[in-house]
Amino acid sequence: MKFLRYGPAGQEKPGLLDQDGNVRDLSAHIPDLAGSALAPETLAKLAALDVTTLPKVDGVAQKDLRLGPCVGATGKFICIGLNYADHAAETGAAIPSEPVIFNKWTSAIVGPDDDVQIPRDSVKTDWEVELGVVIGKGGSYIDEADALSHVAGFCVINDVSEREFQIEREGTWDKGKGCDTFGPTGPWLVTPDEVGDFDNLAMWLEVDGKRYQNGSTATMVYKVPFLIAYCSRFMSLQPGDIISTGTPPGVGMGQTPQVYLKGGEVMRLGIEGLGEQTQRVLEAVK
């Protein structure tokens, strides 16, 4: 199923996308697509509903009906760096012997088509299409063989990044990753049964119609079950937590010469079966 959250920012309601592309309201069944609503047993009950009996929401998703982030009340936004062999090669970095973990602040999370704001003093704001994994069942020290039972669904994430903040200034990557609007998430939270082979999904990103990223999750170094198990060694994973699993080649930093975002541009990106995002880039506030 394709779950979603719709409505004005901060006032989103839970819903799902029916087979005809209509948004159906789930407010009578769950308060939000967050927390315990993401548990396997709750998602199973929602999947068993007669979708035709759910109220139809006016408007067309991502046209005249705004979609919010596809999961609410996220506690942790965990990211994996250099997790695609071909992306590591374009940056000149070695494939890490263990996953690189960093964080995006949850205040970075916005809807899939919301504007992206270049931060003040930025000179190197970049893009990264990524496969997001949303945790539905929490746990610590999760066994890799059982990891997928902890997944509520998958989604598209644009891991917007300010490279100078991330790499050239003192400290960790985090301050170049978590600026406001740097985490467009959605449009849909797609349940694993509908995603199919998440190890071989085409993914792409364009800026003003020029295709920069054109890759596949097949080149991911550390796969989803391993990443869930690995992260759970260092923190408890909780319902609504997001793991963003890395990006294929084609980022602005990897171009010759390097290319970075400017105000007025439009990013479009998507992952096979998980939907598309479109973001207008806003100039930095002086």
Coordinates of C-alpha atoms in Angstrom, one line a residue:
M1 CA 0.0 0.0 0.0
K2 CA 1.0 3.6 -0.4
F3 CA 0.4 5.6 2.8
L4 CA 0.7 9.4 2.9
R5 CA 0.1 12.5 4.9
Y6 CA -1.8 15.4 3.3
G7 CA -2.7 19.0 4.2
P8 CA -1.0 22.2 5.3
A9 CA 2.4 22.0 7.0
G10 CA 2.0 21.1 10.6
Q11 CA -1.6 20.0 10.1
E12 CA -1.2 16.9 8.0
K13 CA -3.7 14.1 8.2
P14 CA -3.1 10.4 7.5
G15 CA -4.2 8.9 4.2
L16 CA -3.5 6.4 1.5
L17 CA -3.5 6.4 -2.3
D18 CA -6.1 4.2 -3.9
Q19 CA -5.7 2.3 -7.2
D20 CA -7.3 5.2 -9.1
G21 CA -4.8 7.7 -7.7
N22 CA -7.3 9.2 -5.2
V23 CA -6.3 10.2 -1.7
R24 CA -8.4 8.5 0.9
D25 CA -8.6 9.7 4.5
L26 CA -7.5 7.5 7.4
S27 CA -8.3 9.9 10.2
A28 CA -11.1 7.7 11.6
H29 CA -8.6 4.8 12.0
I30 CA -5.3 6.4 13.1
P31 CA -4.5 9.9 14.5
D32 CA -1.4 10.2 12.3
L33 CA 1.0 8.1 10.3
A34 CA 3.4 8.0 13.2
G35 CA 4.4 6.0 16.3
S36 CA 2.2 3.0 17.1
A37 CA 0.3 3.5 13.8
L38 CA 3.4 2.2 12.0
A39 CA 3.5 -1.1 13.9
P40 CA 3.0 -4.2 11.8
E41 CA -0.3 -5.1 13.3
T42 CA -1.7 -1.7 12.8
L43 CA -0.6 -1.5 9.2
A44 CA -2.1 -5.0 8.6
K45 CA -5.4 -3.7 9.9
L46 CA -5.3 -0.7 7.6
A47 CA -4.4 -2.9 4.7
A48 CA -7.5 -5.0 5.4
L49 CA -9.9 -2.0 5.1
D50 CA -12.3 -1.7 2.3
V51 CA -10.6 1.3 0.6
T52 CA -13.8 2.3 -1.2
T53 CA -15.5 3.1 2.1
L54 CA -12.9 5.6 3.2
P55 CA -13.6 9.3 2.6
K56 CA -12.2 10.6 -0.7
V57 CA -10.1 13.7 -0.2
D58 CA -10.7 16.6 -2.6
G59 CA -7.8 17.4 -4.9
V60 CA -5.0 15.5 -6.7
A61 CA -2.0 14.6 -4.7
Q62 CA 1.1 16.7 -5.6
K63 CA -0.9 18.9 -7.9
D64 CA -3.6 20.9 -6.0
L65 CA -3.3 18.8 -2.8
R66 CA -0.1 19.3 -0.8
L67 CA 1.5 16.2 0.7
G68 CA 3.6 16.4 3.9
P69 CA 6.4 14.1 4.9
C70 CA 5.1 10.6 4.6
V71 CA 5.9 9.8 8.3
G72 CA 5.2 12.0 11.3
A73 CA 6.8 12.6 14.6
T74 CA 10.2 11.2 13.5
G75 CA 12.5 10.8 16.4
K76 CA 15.8 10.1 14.5
F77 CA 16.8 10.8 11.0
I78 CA 19.8 8.5 10.5
C79 CA 21.9 8.7 7.3
I80 CA 24.5 6.5 5.8
G81 CA 27.5 8.0 4.0
L82 CA 29.5 6.7 1.0
N83 CA 27.2 3.6 0.7
Y84 CA 27.3 3.3 -3.1
A85 CA 30.5 2.0 -4.6
D86 CA 30.1 4.3 -7.7
H87 CA 29.4 7.4 -5.6
A88 CA 32.4 6.7 -3.4
A89 CA 34.5 6.5 -6.6
E90 CA 33.3 9.8 -7.9
T91 CA 34.2 11.6 -4.6
G92 CA 37.6 9.9 -4.5
A93 CA 36.8 8.2 -1.2
A94 CA 37.6 4.7 -0.3
I95 CA 34.6 2.3 0.4
P96 CA 34.3 2.4 4.2
S97 CA 35.1 -0.8 6.1
E98 CA 32.0 -0.1 8.2
P99 CA 29.0 2.1 7.5
V100 CA 29.4 5.8 8.0
I101 CA 26.6 7.1 10.2
F102 CA 25.6 10.7 10.5
N103 CA 22.4 12.6 11.4
K104 CA 20.0 15.0 9.8
W105 CA 18.1 17.0 12.3
T106 CA 14.4 16.3 12.3
S107 CA 13.8 20.0 11.7
A108 CA 15.1 19.4 8.2
I109 CA 12.1 17.2 7.3
V110 CA 9.7 18.7 4.8
G111 CA 7.1 17.5 2.3
P112 CA 8.2 16.0 -1.0
D113 CA 7.4 19.1 -3.0
D114 CA 8.1 21.8 -0.5
D115 CA 10.7 24.5 -1.3
V116 CA 14.3 23.9 -0.5
Q117 CA 16.0 26.9 1.1
I118 CA 19.7 27.5 0.4
P119 CA 21.1 28.5 3.9
R120 CA 22.7 31.8 4.6
D121 CA 26.4 31.9 3.6
S122 CA 26.1 28.7 1.6
V123 CA 28.3 28.3 -1.5
K124 CA 28.0 24.6 -2.1
T125 CA 24.4 23.3 -1.6
D126 CA 24.1 19.9 -3.3
W127 CA 21.5 17.1 -3.9
E128 CA 21.3 13.4 -3.2
V129 CA 18.5 11.1 -4.1
E130 CA 18.2 8.3 -1.5
L131 CA 16.2 5.3 -0.5
G132 CA 14.6 5.9 2.9
V133 CA 13.7 3.1 5.3
V134 CA 11.0 3.8 7.9
I135 CA 11.1 1.8 11.1
G136 CA 7.7 0.4 12.2
K137 CA 8.8 -2.0 15.0
G138 CA 11.4 -0.7 17.4
G139 CA 14.3 -2.6 18.9
S140 CA 18.0 -2.8 19.8
Y141 CA 20.6 -5.3 18.7
I142 CA 18.3 -6.4 15.9
D143 CA 19.4 -9.6 14.1
E144 CA 20.1 -9.0 10.4
A145 CA 17.9 -12.0 9.5
D146 CA 14.9 -10.4 11.3
A147 CA 15.6 -6.8 10.3
L148 CA 13.0 -6.5 7.6
S149 CA 10.2 -7.3 10.1
H150 CA 11.1 -4.0 11.7
V151 CA 10.4 -2.0 8.5
A152 CA 7.1 -0.1 8.0
G153 CA 7.9 0.9 4.5
F154 CA 10.2 2.7 2.0
C155 CA 10.2 6.2 0.7
V156 CA 12.2 8.7 -1.5
I157 CA 14.5 11.2 0.3
N158 CA 16.5 14.1 -1.0
D159 CA 19.5 14.3 1.2
V160 CA 20.2 18.0 0.5
S161 CA 23.7 18.8 1.6
E162 CA 25.9 21.9 2.0
R163 CA 29.4 20.6 1.1
E164 CA 31.4 23.4 2.6
F165 CA 29.6 23.2 5.9
Q166 CA 29.9 19.4 5.7
I167 CA 33.5 18.9 4.7
E168 CA 35.6 22.1 4.8
R169 CA 34.7 23.4 8.2
E170 CA 35.6 21.9 11.6
G171 CA 33.5 19.2 13.1
T172 CA 31.3 16.4 11.8
W173 CA 29.2 16.1 8.6
D174 CA 26.1 16.9 10.6
K175 CA 26.1 20.7 10.3
G176 CA 26.1 20.5 6.5
K177 CA 23.3 18.0 6.4
G178 CA 20.6 19.2 8.8
C179 CA 19.7 22.7 7.6
D180 CA 16.1 23.6 7.5
T181 CA 14.3 22.0 4.4
F182 CA 17.3 19.7 3.8
G183 CA 15.1 16.5 4.2
P184 CA 12.3 16.3 1.6
T185 CA 10.6 13.0 2.4
G186 CA 7.9 11.1 0.5
P187 CA 5.5 11.3 -1.3
W188 CA 4.4 7.8 -0.2
L189 CA 5.4 5.4 2.5
V190 CA 5.3 2.2 0.4
T191 CA 4.9 -1.1 2.3
P192 CA 7.5 -3.7 1.6
D193 CA 5.1 -6.1 -0.1
E194 CA 4.5 -3.5 -2.8
V195 CA 8.1 -2.4 -3.2
G196 CA 9.4 -5.8 -4.4
D197 CA 13.1 -6.0 -4.9
F198 CA 14.4 -3.0 -3.0
D199 CA 18.0 -4.1 -3.9
N200 CA 17.4 -3.2 -7.5
L201 CA 15.4 0.0 -7.8
A202 CA 16.2 2.6 -10.4
M203 CA 16.7 6.1 -9.0
W204 CA 17.3 9.5 -10.6
L205 CA 17.6 13.2 -10.0
E206 CA 17.4 16.2 -12.4
V207 CA 18.0 19.9 -11.9
D208 CA 16.2 22.2 -14.4
G209 CA 15.6 19.1 -16.6
K210 CA 19.2 18.0 -16.7
R211 CA 19.7 14.5 -15.5
Y212 CA 22.6 14.3 -13.0
Q213 CA 21.9 11.1 -11.1
N214 CA 20.8 7.9 -12.8
G215 CA 21.6 5.0 -10.6
S216 CA 20.3 1.9 -8.8
T217 CA 20.1 0.6 -5.3
A218 CA 22.0 -2.4 -6.8
T219 CA 25.3 -0.6 -6.2
M220 CA 24.6 -0.1 -2.5
V221 CA 27.6 -1.4 -0.5
Y222 CA 25.8 -2.2 2.8
K223 CA 22.2 -3.5 2.2
V224 CA 19.1 -2.6 4.1
P225 CA 18.9 -5.5 6.5
F226 CA 22.6 -5.1 7.5
L227 CA 22.1 -1.3 8.0
I228 CA 19.1 -1.8 10.3
A229 CA 21.0 -4.4 12.4
Y230 CA 24.2 -2.3 12.4
C231 CA 22.5 1.0 13.5
S232 CA 20.6 -0.9 16.2
R233 CA 23.9 -1.7 17.9
F234 CA 24.5 1.9 18.6
M235 CA 21.0 3.2 19.4
S236 CA 17.5 1.8 19.9
L237 CA 15.4 2.1 16.7
Q238 CA 11.9 3.4 17.3
P239 CA 8.7 3.6 15.2
G240 CA 9.0 6.5 12.9
D241 CA 12.8 6.6 12.8
I242 CA 14.2 7.0 9.2
I243 CA 17.3 5.5 7.8
S244 CA 18.5 7.2 4.6
T245 CA 20.7 4.7 2.9
G246 CA 23.1 6.7 0.7
T247 CA 23.1 8.0 -2.9
P248 CA 24.4 6.9 -6.3
P249 CA 26.8 8.9 -8.4
G250 CA 25.9 12.2 -10.0
V251 CA 26.0 14.7 -7.1
G252 CA 27.0 18.2 -7.8
M253 CA 30.3 17.8 -5.9
G254 CA 31.2 14.9 -8.3
Q255 CA 30.8 17.0 -11.5
T256 CA 33.8 18.4 -13.5
P257 CA 33.6 21.3 -12.8
Q258 CA 31.6 21.0 -9.7
V259 CA 27.9 22.3 -9.9
Y260 CA 25.9 23.5 -7.0
L261 CA 22.3 24.7 -6.5
K262 CA 21.2 28.2 -7.2
G263 CA 18.0 30.0 -6.4
G264 CA 15.2 29.6 -8.9
E265 CA 16.2 26.1 -10.0
V266 CA 13.9 23.1 -9.8
M267 CA 14.9 19.6 -8.6
R268 CA 13.0 16.6 -9.7
L269 CA 13.9 13.1 -8.4
G270 CA 12.4 9.7 -7.9
I271 CA 12.8 6.0 -7.2
E272 CA 11.2 3.2 -9.1
G273 CA 7.8 2.3 -7.4
L274 CA 8.2 4.9 -4.7
G275 CA 7.1 8.1 -6.5
E276 CA 8.7 11.4 -7.4
Q277 CA 9.5 14.7 -5.7
T278 CA 9.7 18.2 -7.1
Q279 CA 11.4 21.1 -5.2
R280 CA 11.9 24.7 -6.1
V281 CA 15.2 26.1 -4.8
L282 CA 15.1 29.4 -2.9
E283 CA 18.0 31.8 -2.8
A284 CA 19.8 32.2 0.5
V285 CA 18.3 34.8 2.9
K286 CA 20.8 37.6 3.3

